[in-house]
Coordinates of C-alpha atoms and ligand atoms in Angstrom, one line a residue:
M1 CA -12.7 4.2 -32.4
S2 CA -14.1 7.3 -32.0
D3 CA -12.4 10.0 -29.2
E4 CA -15.8 11.6 -29.2
V5 CA -18.7 9.8 -26.7
K6 CA -21.1 8.7 -28.0
A7 CA -24.8 9.7 -26.7
E8 CA -27.5 7.0 -27.4
G9 CA -31.1 6.9 -25.7
G10 CA -30.2 8.7 -22.8
T11 CA -27.5 6.5 -22.1
T12 CA -23.8 7.7 -23.0
E13 CA -21.5 5.2 -25.0
V14 CA -17.9 4.3 -24.6
D15 CA -15.7 1.7 -25.4
A16 CA -14.7 1.3 -22.1
I17 CA -15.5 1.8 -18.4
V18 CA -13.0 2.0 -15.6
I19 CA -14.1 2.2 -11.4
G20 CA -10.8 4.0 -9.7
S21 CA -8.2 6.3 -10.1
G22 CA -5.6 4.5 -7.7
F23 CA -2.8 3.1 -8.8
A24 CA -4.3 0.2 -11.7
G25 CA -7.0 2.7 -11.9
L26 CA -4.9 5.7 -13.8
Y27 CA -2.3 3.3 -15.2
S28 CA -5.9 1.4 -17.2
I29 CA -7.1 4.8 -17.8
H30 CA -4.0 5.1 -19.7
K31 CA -3.5 1.9 -21.2
L32 CA -6.7 1.7 -22.7
R33 CA -6.5 4.9 -24.4
N34 CA -3.7 3.2 -26.5
V35 CA -5.4 0.3 -27.3
D36 CA -7.4 1.1 -31.2
G37 CA -7.5 5.3 -29.2
L38 CA -10.4 3.0 -27.8
T39 CA -12.6 6.1 -25.9
V40 CA -12.3 5.4 -22.2
Q41 CA -14.6 7.2 -19.0
A42 CA -13.7 6.4 -16.0
F43 CA -15.6 7.0 -12.1
E44 CA -13.7 8.1 -8.6
N45 CA -15.7 7.6 -6.2
A46 CA -13.0 10.2 -4.0
G47 CA -12.6 14.1 -4.9
D48 CA -9.0 13.3 -6.7
V49 CA -7.1 10.7 -8.1
G50 CA -5.3 7.9 -4.8
G51 CA -7.0 5.2 -4.4
T52 CA -5.9 4.4 -0.7
W53 CA -3.7 6.6 -1.2
Y54 CA -6.4 9.5 -1.0
W55 CA -8.2 7.9 1.6
N56 CA -5.3 6.8 4.5
Q57 CA -4.6 10.5 5.3
Y58 CA -4.1 9.6 8.8
P59 CA -1.0 10.4 10.6
G60 CA 1.4 8.1 10.1
A61 CA 0.2 6.8 6.9
R62 CA 3.3 6.1 4.5
S63 CA 3.5 2.4 2.1
D64 CA 6.4 -0.2 3.4
T65 CA 6.9 -1.2 0.4
E66 CA 10.6 0.3 -0.5
V67 CA 9.9 2.9 -3.1
N68 CA 11.8 1.6 -6.0
A69 CA 9.3 -1.6 -6.2
Y70 CA 6.1 0.9 -5.2
C71 CA 6.0 2.4 -8.2
Y72 CA 5.4 1.9 -12.0
S73 CA 7.3 0.7 -14.2
F74 CA 5.4 1.0 -17.9
D75 CA 8.1 4.8 -18.3
K76 CA 11.2 4.9 -18.0
E77 CA 11.1 8.6 -18.7
L78 CA 8.8 8.8 -15.5
F79 CA 10.2 6.4 -13.0
H80 CA 13.8 8.8 -13.5
E81 CA 12.1 12.2 -13.5
W82 CA 10.2 11.4 -10.3
K83 CA 12.4 12.3 -7.1
W84 CA 11.5 10.2 -4.3
S85 CA 12.6 11.6 -0.8
E86 CA 12.8 8.7 0.9
R87 CA 12.7 4.7 1.3
Y88 CA 9.5 4.5 2.5
P89 CA 7.4 7.4 1.4
R90 CA 4.7 9.3 3.5
Q91 CA 1.4 9.1 2.2
E92 CA 1.5 12.8 1.4
E93 CA 4.4 11.7 -1.2
I94 CA 3.0 8.7 -2.9
W95 CA -0.1 11.2 -3.2
S96 CA 1.2 14.0 -5.0
Y97 CA 3.4 11.3 -7.0
L98 CA 0.1 9.4 -8.4
K99 CA -1.6 13.7 -9.2
H100 CA 1.6 14.0 -11.0
V101 CA 1.0 11.1 -13.1
A102 CA -2.5 11.9 -13.8
D103 CA -1.5 15.2 -15.2
R104 CA 2.2 14.4 -17.3
Y105 CA -0.7 11.5 -18.9
D106 CA -3.4 14.3 -19.1
L107 CA -5.9 11.3 -17.4
R108 CA -8.1 13.8 -15.5
R109 CA -9.9 14.5 -18.3
S110 CA -11.5 11.1 -18.6
I111 CA -12.0 10.7 -15.0
Q112 CA -15.8 11.8 -13.0
F113 CA -14.6 12.5 -9.4
D114 CA -17.2 12.2 -6.6
T115 CA -19.1 9.7 -8.3
Q116 CA -20.4 5.9 -7.1
V117 CA -21.0 3.5 -9.9
E118 CA -24.2 2.0 -8.1
T119 CA -24.5 -1.1 -10.7
A120 CA -23.3 -2.8 -13.3
T121 CA -25.6 -4.4 -15.7
W122 CA -24.7 -7.1 -19.0
D123 CA -27.0 -6.5 -22.0
E124 CA -26.4 -10.0 -24.1
A125 CA -28.1 -8.2 -27.0
A126 CA -25.8 -5.5 -27.3
S127 CA -22.5 -7.4 -25.6
Q128 CA -22.3 -4.0 -23.7
W129 CA -22.6 -3.5 -19.9
I130 CA -24.8 -0.7 -18.4
V131 CA -23.3 1.2 -15.8
T132 CA -24.9 3.4 -13.8
T133 CA -24.1 6.3 -11.1
D134 CA -25.3 8.0 -8.0
D135 CA -25.8 10.9 -10.1
G136 CA -28.3 8.9 -11.8
K137 CA -27.1 8.4 -15.3
A138 CA -26.2 5.8 -17.1
W139 CA -23.3 4.2 -19.6
R140 CA -22.9 2.2 -21.6
A141 CA -19.2 -0.1 -22.6
K142 CA -18.5 -2.7 -24.2
F143 CA -15.4 -3.3 -21.7
L144 CA -15.6 -3.0 -18.1
I145 CA -11.8 -3.0 -16.1
E146 CA -12.8 -2.4 -11.7
A147 CA -9.6 -1.2 -10.1
V148 CA -11.3 -0.3 -6.9
G149 CA -9.2 -1.8 -4.0
L150 CA -8.1 -4.3 -2.0
L151 CA -8.1 -3.3 1.3
S152 CA -11.3 -0.2 0.0
A153 CA -14.1 -1.1 1.4
T154 CA -13.4 -0.2 5.5
K155 CA -14.9 -2.5 8.2
V156 CA -16.5 0.5 10.2
P157 CA -17.7 -1.3 14.2
H158 CA -20.6 0.2 15.9
F159 CA -20.3 0.4 19.5
A160 CA -23.2 0.8 21.7
G161 CA -23.7 4.3 22.6
E162 CA -21.3 5.5 20.0
D163 CA -24.3 8.4 18.9
R164 CA -23.9 10.0 22.9
F165 CA -20.2 10.3 22.1
K166 CA -19.1 14.4 22.4
G167 CA -15.8 13.8 20.9
Q168 CA -15.1 12.9 17.2
I169 CA -14.7 10.0 15.4
H170 CA -12.3 8.7 12.6
H171 CA -11.7 6.1 10.7
T172 CA -7.9 6.1 9.6
A173 CA -9.3 5.2 6.2
R174 CA -11.3 8.6 5.4
W175 CA -9.6 10.5 7.4
P176 CA -11.0 13.9 7.3
Q177 CA -8.9 15.9 4.0
G178 CA -6.9 18.5 6.5
D179 CA -5.3 17.9 9.9
V180 CA -7.2 16.5 12.5
D181 CA -6.2 18.8 15.3
L182 CA -4.9 16.3 17.9
S183 CA -2.5 18.2 20.0
G184 CA -2.8 18.1 23.9
K185 CA -6.2 15.9 23.0
R186 CA -6.9 12.4 24.5
V187 CA -7.2 10.2 21.9
G188 CA -8.3 6.1 22.0
V189 CA -7.0 4.2 18.8
I190 CA -9.3 0.7 17.8
G191 CA -7.6 -1.8 16.4
T192 CA -3.6 -3.0 15.9
G193 CA -2.8 -4.2 12.6
S194 CA -1.0 -1.8 9.7
S195 CA -2.7 1.3 9.9
G196 CA -2.7 1.2 14.1
I197 CA 0.0 0.6 15.0
Q198 CA 1.5 4.1 12.3
V199 CA -1.7 5.9 13.9
I200 CA 0.2 5.5 17.2
S201 CA 3.8 5.6 16.1
E202 CA 3.3 8.3 15.2
L203 CA 1.0 10.5 17.7
A204 CA 1.8 9.6 21.2
D205 CA 4.1 11.8 21.6
K206 CA 1.7 14.8 19.9
V207 CA -1.4 13.8 22.1
G208 CA -2.1 14.4 25.7
H209 CA -2.8 10.8 26.6
M210 CA -3.6 8.4 24.5
T211 CA -5.1 5.0 25.0
V212 CA -4.5 1.9 22.7
F213 CA -7.4 -0.4 22.5
Q214 CA -6.2 -3.6 21.6
R215 CA -8.1 -6.7 20.8
T216 CA -5.4 -9.2 19.4
P217 CA -1.6 -8.0 19.1
Q218 CA -0.2 -9.0 15.9
W219 CA 3.6 -9.6 15.3
V220 CA 5.9 -6.4 14.5
V221 CA 9.2 -5.6 13.0
P222 CA 10.9 -2.6 13.0
S223 CA 10.5 -1.0 9.5
K224 CA 14.1 1.4 9.5
H225 CA 13.4 3.5 7.1
R226 CA 17.1 5.4 6.0
P227 CA 17.0 7.4 2.5
I228 CA 17.4 5.1 -0.7
A229 CA 20.3 3.6 -0.8
P230 CA 23.0 5.2 -2.8
G231 CA 22.9 4.5 -6.6
L232 CA 20.0 2.6 -6.2
L233 CA 18.0 3.9 -9.1
E234 CA 20.3 4.9 -11.0
K235 CA 21.4 0.8 -10.9
I236 CA 17.7 0.3 -11.8
E237 CA 18.2 2.6 -14.1
A238 CA 21.1 1.1 -15.6
D239 CA 18.9 -2.4 -16.5
Y240 CA 15.7 -0.7 -16.4
E241 CA 13.5 -3.3 -18.0
G242 CA 16.0 -6.2 -16.2
Y243 CA 15.1 -5.3 -13.2
W244 CA 11.8 -5.0 -13.1
R245 CA 11.5 -8.7 -14.9
D246 CA 13.4 -9.9 -12.0
V247 CA 10.4 -8.1 -9.7
L248 CA 7.9 -9.4 -11.9
Y249 CA 9.1 -13.0 -11.7
S250 CA 10.7 -13.1 -7.8
V251 CA 8.5 -14.8 -5.2
T252 CA 6.1 -11.5 -3.6
A253 CA 7.5 -8.8 -6.2
F254 CA 8.6 -6.3 -3.7
G255 CA 12.1 -6.0 -5.2
F256 CA 14.5 -7.0 -2.3
E257 CA 16.0 -10.2 -2.4
E258 CA 14.9 -13.4 -1.0
S259 CA 15.9 -16.1 0.2
D260 CA 16.5 -19.4 -1.1
I261 CA 17.3 -21.1 2.3
A262 CA 14.6 -22.7 4.6
A263 CA 15.0 -22.4 8.0
E264 CA 14.3 -26.3 8.5
D265 CA 17.5 -26.8 6.6
V266 CA 19.4 -24.7 9.4
S267 CA 20.3 -25.6 13.0
Y268 CA 18.8 -24.0 15.6
E269 CA 21.5 -21.6 16.2
E270 CA 22.0 -20.5 12.7
R271 CA 17.8 -19.6 12.6
I272 CA 18.1 -17.2 15.2
K273 CA 20.9 -15.4 13.9
R274 CA 19.2 -14.7 10.3
F275 CA 16.2 -13.5 11.9
E276 CA 18.2 -11.1 14.3
E277 CA 19.8 -9.8 11.8
Q278 CA 16.7 -9.0 9.8
Y279 CA 15.1 -7.1 12.6
E280 CA 18.2 -5.4 12.5
D281 CA 17.8 -4.1 8.6
G282 CA 14.0 -3.5 9.0
G283 CA 11.2 -4.8 6.8
G284 CA 7.8 -6.3 7.5
F285 CA 7.8 -8.0 3.9
Q286 CA 11.7 -8.9 4.4
Y287 CA 11.6 -10.8 8.1
M288 CA 8.8 -13.3 6.3
F289 CA 11.4 -13.8 2.7
A290 CA 14.4 -12.1 3.2
A291 CA 15.5 -13.9 6.2
F292 CA 14.9 -17.5 5.0
N293 CA 12.3 -18.7 2.9
D294 CA 9.7 -21.1 5.1
V295 CA 8.6 -18.8 7.1
A296 CA 5.2 -19.3 5.7
V297 CA 4.5 -22.4 5.5
S298 CA 7.0 -24.0 8.1
R299 CA 6.1 -23.8 12.4
V300 CA 9.3 -24.5 12.7
A301 CA 10.3 -21.7 10.4
N302 CA 7.7 -19.4 12.1
A303 CA 8.5 -19.9 15.9
A304 CA 12.2 -19.2 15.3
A305 CA 11.0 -15.7 13.8
T306 CA 8.2 -15.0 16.4
E307 CA 10.8 -16.2 19.2
V308 CA 13.2 -13.1 18.1
I309 CA 10.3 -11.0 18.0
A310 CA 9.1 -11.6 21.5
G311 CA 12.6 -11.2 22.8
K312 CA 12.9 -7.8 21.3
I313 CA 9.6 -7.1 22.7
R314 CA 10.1 -8.0 26.0
E315 CA 13.8 -6.0 25.7
T316 CA 12.4 -3.0 24.4
V317 CA 8.8 -2.6 26.6
K318 CA 10.3 -1.5 30.6
D319 CA 6.7 -2.8 32.1
P320 CA 6.7 -6.7 31.7
V321 CA 2.8 -6.9 31.7
T322 CA 2.0 -4.6 28.8
A323 CA 5.6 -6.2 27.3
N324 CA 3.4 -9.5 27.9
L325 CA 0.1 -8.2 26.3
L326 CA 1.7 -7.0 23.6
I327 CA 2.6 -10.3 22.4
P328 CA 0.9 -11.9 19.4
S329 CA -0.6 -16.1 20.9
D330 CA -1.0 -16.1 16.5
L331 CA 1.7 -17.6 14.1
Y332 CA 3.1 -15.4 11.9
A333 CA 1.5 -15.3 9.5
K334 CA -1.0 -12.1 8.8
R335 CA 0.1 -9.7 5.8
P336 CA 3.7 -8.8 8.0
L337 CA 3.9 -5.5 10.0
C338 CA 6.4 -3.0 10.2
C339 CA 7.0 0.1 11.7
D340 CA 9.7 1.9 13.5
G341 CA 9.8 2.6 17.4
Y342 CA 6.3 1.0 18.1
Y343 CA 7.2 -0.5 21.0
E344 CA 9.1 1.7 22.6
T345 CA 5.9 3.7 23.0
F346 CA 4.1 2.2 25.7
N347 CA 7.1 3.0 27.7
R348 CA 6.1 6.9 27.2
D349 CA 4.1 8.0 30.3
N350 CA 0.7 8.9 28.3
V351 CA 0.1 6.3 26.5
E352 CA -1.6 3.3 28.1
L353 CA -3.0 -0.2 27.0
V354 CA -6.0 -1.5 27.8
D355 CA -6.9 -5.3 27.2
V356 CA -10.2 -5.0 25.5
Q357 CA -9.8 -9.1 24.4
H358 CA -9.5 -9.3 28.3
D359 CA -12.2 -6.7 29.1
P360 CA -14.1 -5.7 26.1
I361 CA -16.0 -2.4 24.9
V362 CA -18.8 -2.6 26.3
E363 CA -19.7 1.1 25.1
F364 CA -19.2 4.1 24.3
T365 CA -20.6 7.0 27.1
E366 CA -20.4 10.9 26.5
N367 CA -17.3 10.8 26.8
G368 CA -15.2 8.3 25.7
I369 CA -15.2 4.7 25.9
R370 CA -16.4 1.7 28.9
T371 CA -14.8 -1.1 28.9
E372 CA -16.4 -4.6 30.5
D373 CA -14.1 -3.8 33.8
G374 CA -16.5 -0.9 34.0
V375 CA -13.9 1.9 33.5
E376 CA -14.2 4.6 31.4
H377 CA -11.3 6.0 29.8
E378 CA -11.9 9.4 28.9
L379 CA -11.3 10.5 25.4
D380 CA -11.8 13.6 23.1
V381 CA -11.1 12.1 19.5
V382 CA -11.7 8.4 18.7
I383 CA -10.1 6.4 15.8
L384 CA -11.0 3.3 13.9
A385 CA -8.1 1.4 12.9
T386 CA -10.4 -1.5 12.2
G387 CA -9.3 -2.2 8.9
F388 CA -11.3 -3.3 6.2
D389 CA -14.0 -5.1 4.2
A390 CA -10.9 -6.9 2.1
V391 CA -10.6 -8.0 -1.7
S392 CA -14.1 -9.1 -2.2
G393 CA -15.6 -6.3 0.0
N394 CA -15.5 -3.2 -2.7
Q395 CA -16.4 -5.3 -5.8
L396 CA -19.7 -5.8 -3.9
K397 CA -20.2 -2.9 -3.0
I398 CA -21.7 -2.2 -7.1
Q399 CA -25.0 -4.6 -7.9
H400 CA -24.2 -6.7 -10.5
R401 CA -26.2 -8.8 -12.9
G402 CA -24.0 -11.0 -15.5
R403 CA -24.9 -13.0 -18.2
G404 CA -28.2 -13.7 -18.1
G405 CA -29.2 -11.8 -15.4
V406 CA -26.4 -13.6 -12.5
S407 CA -26.1 -11.5 -9.7
L408 CA -22.2 -11.2 -8.6
H409 CA -23.4 -11.2 -5.1
D410 CA -24.6 -14.5 -5.6
H411 CA -22.4 -16.6 -7.5
W412 CA -19.6 -15.6 -4.7
A413 CA -22.3 -16.7 -2.6
H414 CA -19.9 -19.1 -0.7
R415 CA -17.0 -17.4 -1.4
P416 CA -15.1 -15.5 -4.6
R417 CA -14.8 -17.0 -7.9
T418 CA -13.1 -15.8 -10.9
H419 CA -10.4 -17.0 -12.6
L420 CA -6.9 -16.0 -12.0
G421 CA -8.1 -13.0 -10.0
L422 CA -9.2 -11.3 -13.1
M423 CA -12.7 -12.4 -14.7
A424 CA -15.4 -14.2 -13.6
H425 CA -17.7 -16.6 -15.0
G426 CA -21.0 -15.6 -16.1
F427 CA -19.6 -11.8 -16.5
P428 CA -18.5 -11.3 -20.0
N429 CA -15.7 -8.5 -20.3
L430 CA -15.3 -7.5 -16.6
Y431 CA -12.0 -7.4 -15.3
M432 CA -10.8 -7.2 -11.8
I433 CA -8.0 -5.6 -11.2
Y434 CA -6.2 -7.2 -8.3
G435 CA -10.1 -9.3 -8.2
P436 CA -10.4 -12.4 -5.7
M437 CA -8.5 -14.8 -6.1
G438 CA -5.9 -12.7 -7.6
P439 CA -2.1 -13.4 -6.9
F440 CA -1.0 -12.5 -3.2
T441 CA 2.6 -9.9 -3.7
N442 CA 3.3 -6.2 -3.8
Q443 CA 0.9 -4.9 -5.5
P444 CA 1.8 -1.6 -8.1
P445 CA 4.4 -4.3 -10.7
L446 CA 1.4 -6.3 -10.7
H447 CA -1.8 -3.9 -11.6
E448 CA 0.9 -3.3 -14.7
A449 CA 0.8 -7.0 -15.4
Q450 CA -3.0 -7.2 -15.4
V451 CA -3.5 -4.3 -17.1
N452 CA -1.0 -4.6 -20.0
W453 CA -3.2 -8.5 -19.4
V454 CA -6.3 -7.0 -19.8
A455 CA -5.3 -4.3 -22.3
G456 CA -3.8 -7.8 -24.5
T457 CA -7.2 -9.3 -24.4
I458 CA -9.5 -6.5 -25.2
Q459 CA -6.7 -6.4 -28.7
H460 CA -7.6 -9.7 -29.1
V461 CA -11.3 -9.0 -29.1
L462 CA -11.4 -6.1 -31.5
N463 CA -8.6 -7.9 -34.2
N464 CA -11.4 -10.5 -33.8
D465 CA -14.0 -8.5 -34.6
L466 CA -15.4 -10.4 -31.2
A467 CA -18.1 -9.6 -28.8
S468 CA -17.1 -10.8 -25.5
I469 CA -14.8 -12.6 -24.0
E470 CA -15.6 -15.3 -20.5
A471 CA -13.3 -17.1 -17.7
T472 CA -15.5 -21.2 -18.5
A473 CA -17.4 -22.0 -15.6
D474 CA -13.8 -25.1 -15.9
A475 CA -11.6 -22.7 -16.0
E476 CA -12.8 -21.1 -13.0
E477 CA -12.9 -23.8 -10.7
A478 CA -9.9 -25.2 -12.0
W479 CA -8.3 -21.6 -11.0
I480 CA -10.2 -21.9 -7.6
A481 CA -8.6 -25.8 -7.1
E482 CA -5.2 -24.8 -7.9
S483 CA -5.6 -21.7 -5.6
D484 CA -7.0 -22.9 -2.9
E485 CA -4.0 -26.6 -3.0
G486 CA -1.3 -23.6 -2.9
A487 CA -2.7 -21.5 0.1
S488 CA -3.5 -24.8 1.8
G489 CA 0.2 -25.4 2.6
T490 CA 0.4 -22.1 3.9
L491 CA 0.4 -21.4 7.5
F492 CA -1.8 -18.1 6.4
A493 CA -4.3 -20.9 6.0
V494 CA -4.8 -21.3 9.3
T495 CA -4.2 -17.7 10.6
N496 CA -6.9 -15.3 10.9
S497 CA -7.0 -12.1 9.5
W498 CA -8.6 -10.2 6.2
I499 CA -6.9 -12.4 4.6
N500 CA -9.2 -15.4 4.7
G501 CA -12.3 -12.6 5.6
S502 CA -12.2 -13.8 8.8
N503 CA -12.3 -10.5 10.4
I504 CA -15.5 -9.9 8.5
P505 CA -18.9 -11.3 10.7
G506 CA -20.8 -13.1 8.3
K507 CA -18.0 -13.2 5.5
P508 CA -17.0 -17.0 4.7
I509 CA -14.0 -17.2 6.1
I510 CA -11.9 -18.7 3.5
N511 CA -8.5 -18.8 0.8
M512 CA -9.4 -15.4 -1.7
F513 CA -5.8 -16.0 -3.2
Y514 CA -3.6 -17.5 -5.7
M515 CA -0.2 -18.3 -3.4
G516 CA 2.1 -19.6 -6.3
G517 CA 4.0 -16.3 -6.9
S518 CA 4.4 -13.6 -8.7
G519 CA 6.8 -15.5 -11.6
A520 CA 3.7 -18.6 -11.7
Y521 CA 1.2 -16.6 -11.4
M522 CA 3.0 -13.9 -15.0
D523 CA 3.6 -17.5 -16.4
K524 CA -0.5 -18.4 -16.0
M525 CA -1.2 -15.4 -17.6
A526 CA 1.3 -15.7 -20.6
H527 CA -0.2 -19.3 -21.4
E528 CA -3.3 -17.9 -22.2
V529 CA -2.3 -15.4 -24.7
E530 CA 0.2 -18.5 -26.1
T531 CA -2.8 -20.1 -26.4
D532 CA -5.1 -17.6 -28.2
Y533 CA -7.4 -17.7 -25.4
R534 CA -9.2 -21.0 -26.6
E535 CA -8.3 -23.0 -23.3
N536 CA -10.0 -21.2 -20.9
F537 CA -12.3 -18.6 -21.7
T538 CA -15.9 -18.6 -24.0
L539 CA -15.3 -16.2 -27.4
G540 CA -18.2 -14.7 -27.9
H541 CA -19.3 -13.6 -32.2
A542 CA -21.8 -10.7 -32.7
P543 CA -24.9 -12.0 -34.3
V544 CA -24.6 -11.6 -37.9
P545 CA -26.8 -8.6 -39.1
A546 CA -30.1 -9.5 -40.6
Ligands
N01_601 O1 -6.6 -3.4 9.0 P1 -6.4 -4.7 10.2 P2 -5.0 -2.2 8.8 N1 -13.2 -4.1 18.3 O2 -7.5 -5.7 10.2 C1 -9.4 -4.6 15.0 C2 -3.1 -2.6 4.6 N2 -2.6 -1.2 5.0 O3 -6.3 -1.1 8.9 O4 -7.3 -8.8 15.3 C3 -11.5 -4.2 18.5 O5 -5.3 -5.0 9.9 C4 -8.8 -6.0 14.8 O6 -8.3 -6.3 16.0 P3 -8.2 -8.0 15.4 C5 -2.4 -3.8 4.5 O7 -2.1 -4.9 3.8 C6 -0.8 -1.1 4.9 O8 -4.5 -2.0 10.4 O9 -9.9 -8.6 15.0 N3 -10.4 -3.7 18.0 C7 -7.2 -5.2 14.1 O10 -5.8 -4.6 15.0 C8 -3.3 -3.8 6.1 O11 -2.6 -5.5 5.9 C9 -0.7 0.0 4.5 O12 -8.9 -8.7 17.1 C10 -11.0 -4.2 16.6 C11 -7.3 -3.4 13.8 O13 -8.8 -3.1 14.6 C12 -4.4 -4.1 5.0 O14 -4.2 -2.8 5.0 C13 -0.8 0.6 5.9 C14 -12.5 -4.0 15.8 C15 -7.6 -4.6 12.5 O15 -6.7 -4.7 11.4 C16 -5.6 -3.6 6.7 O16 -4.3 -3.3 7.9 C17 -2.6 0.1 7.0 C18 -13.2 -4.2 17.6 N4 -14.8 -4.2 17.1 C19 -3.0 -0.9 6.2 N5 -12.9 -4.6 15.0 C20 1.4 0.2 4.5 O17 1.2 0.2 3.3 C21 -11.3 -5.0 13.9 N6 -10.7 -4.4 15.2 C22 2.0 0.4 6.0

């Protein structure tokens, strides 16, 4: 393949187009360049690399995954040379890491920033994708890799009167570059998910007054942030391959030891004791998966998990009315949260909790927000920590037309449909990294595994002079059925959150993940390779030249 980008008929042609330059996009560029020297062009709608870690510059933003499993594994040298300062690094540090990766592997030369991909249309005759961008240009490529982010399309609710509000409104995931001066200000926060609890805990002692508009409380455990355990990174390096294999072949790919004990199999006292210990050790995913192995599937285990947290909330929050408002009635089956000092925040004199479940927000006024009880909450700044149109939202922002002109919107009208979360029937040579119906795990290790798989299929297409590879309708159907069956046994299926789309009005409320675990998912991908992609894919042959 040529290193040059070829100009043809007003469009520019490359071998592969990558959309996005977060963890998955950057690795896609790097990996694909090394498949037969493919020419790769990437588009990024942000002004720099980083994806999530570019956009989420809100105060308090940090990973709540331990960093030893929240980084790349593909190059041991990179792992060795980058010195993480903390167990749960802040946004700035992860963003610096991703910028370093972009520079170290010379990835920026392939990326056009500040560019939104608007359409992607399959040209059957040429077996190519035609991609158009918001700068009016068109591109052609045989392979299209979409690394557009699971939690990227923001959910921005609109409130009556918001235009007349004289203060500032910022969404956490579109936080302005550079600092927003909040010192001494009256700040309102709408939303108490992962973003909300971080921004609240970080800002409470820095602002003049904080009003937290809570609609649904979530279960929060402390992260118990501390330095990276001494010797841990060196230990990983000593058996580097083994460590990453263990991460990928675990259930969650978070790099901590998952429990193999069911809470249902031990006494009530033992259950409570173990959750108490885990609470003291901290970590949301650890609380869900390291104490026992059945918290996400057993109501008995789940009840013990929440009993301990509810007790901690009552112990921590001095005002019993506020404490009660902070205790969820939901199961512990949303994306688990952790944050140090969250509940303590509500003991501060300058922090007020407003229950907008009971008294919904009626409107924005010139000076703040009026709730249904008639109270006008005076504010200088409103922070929307209101989340995302998750999983399928960013993919659907691009107008896709696949084989026969079928639109992705139509294909996904009732639910997102893919095989392995990677490819959709009717959309040949189009790969979605961590797309809908993909694994429910820690992301960076699985991004890499998926990109490696994608590179393998592309190599297969090239080696065999194929025009295309496409998931069959049967494969898609079977994958959805298998994923749904697995998810239906979990408590996520009966708990509303972005995980099942219920946070977006009008979006189908449906399973969007494969919950069989990371290791089982790795085996599924490997099976396709072992069977030469013959079972679940249509391998298209190029037309024989006349
Ligand atoms: O979003 P969310 P998030 N009026 O959807 C409320 C990842 N992440 O950005 O539940 C009033 O969880 C909504 O209330 P309700 C992580 O995977 C990771 O916080 O709809 N309130 C809810 O309280 C996470 O799970 C990290 O009743 C409204 C909140 O807004 C995912 O991103 C950090 C409202 C939204 O919570 C999403 O987290 C940050 C309205 N009109 C994010 N609309 C880390 O790694 C929405 N809400 C640490």
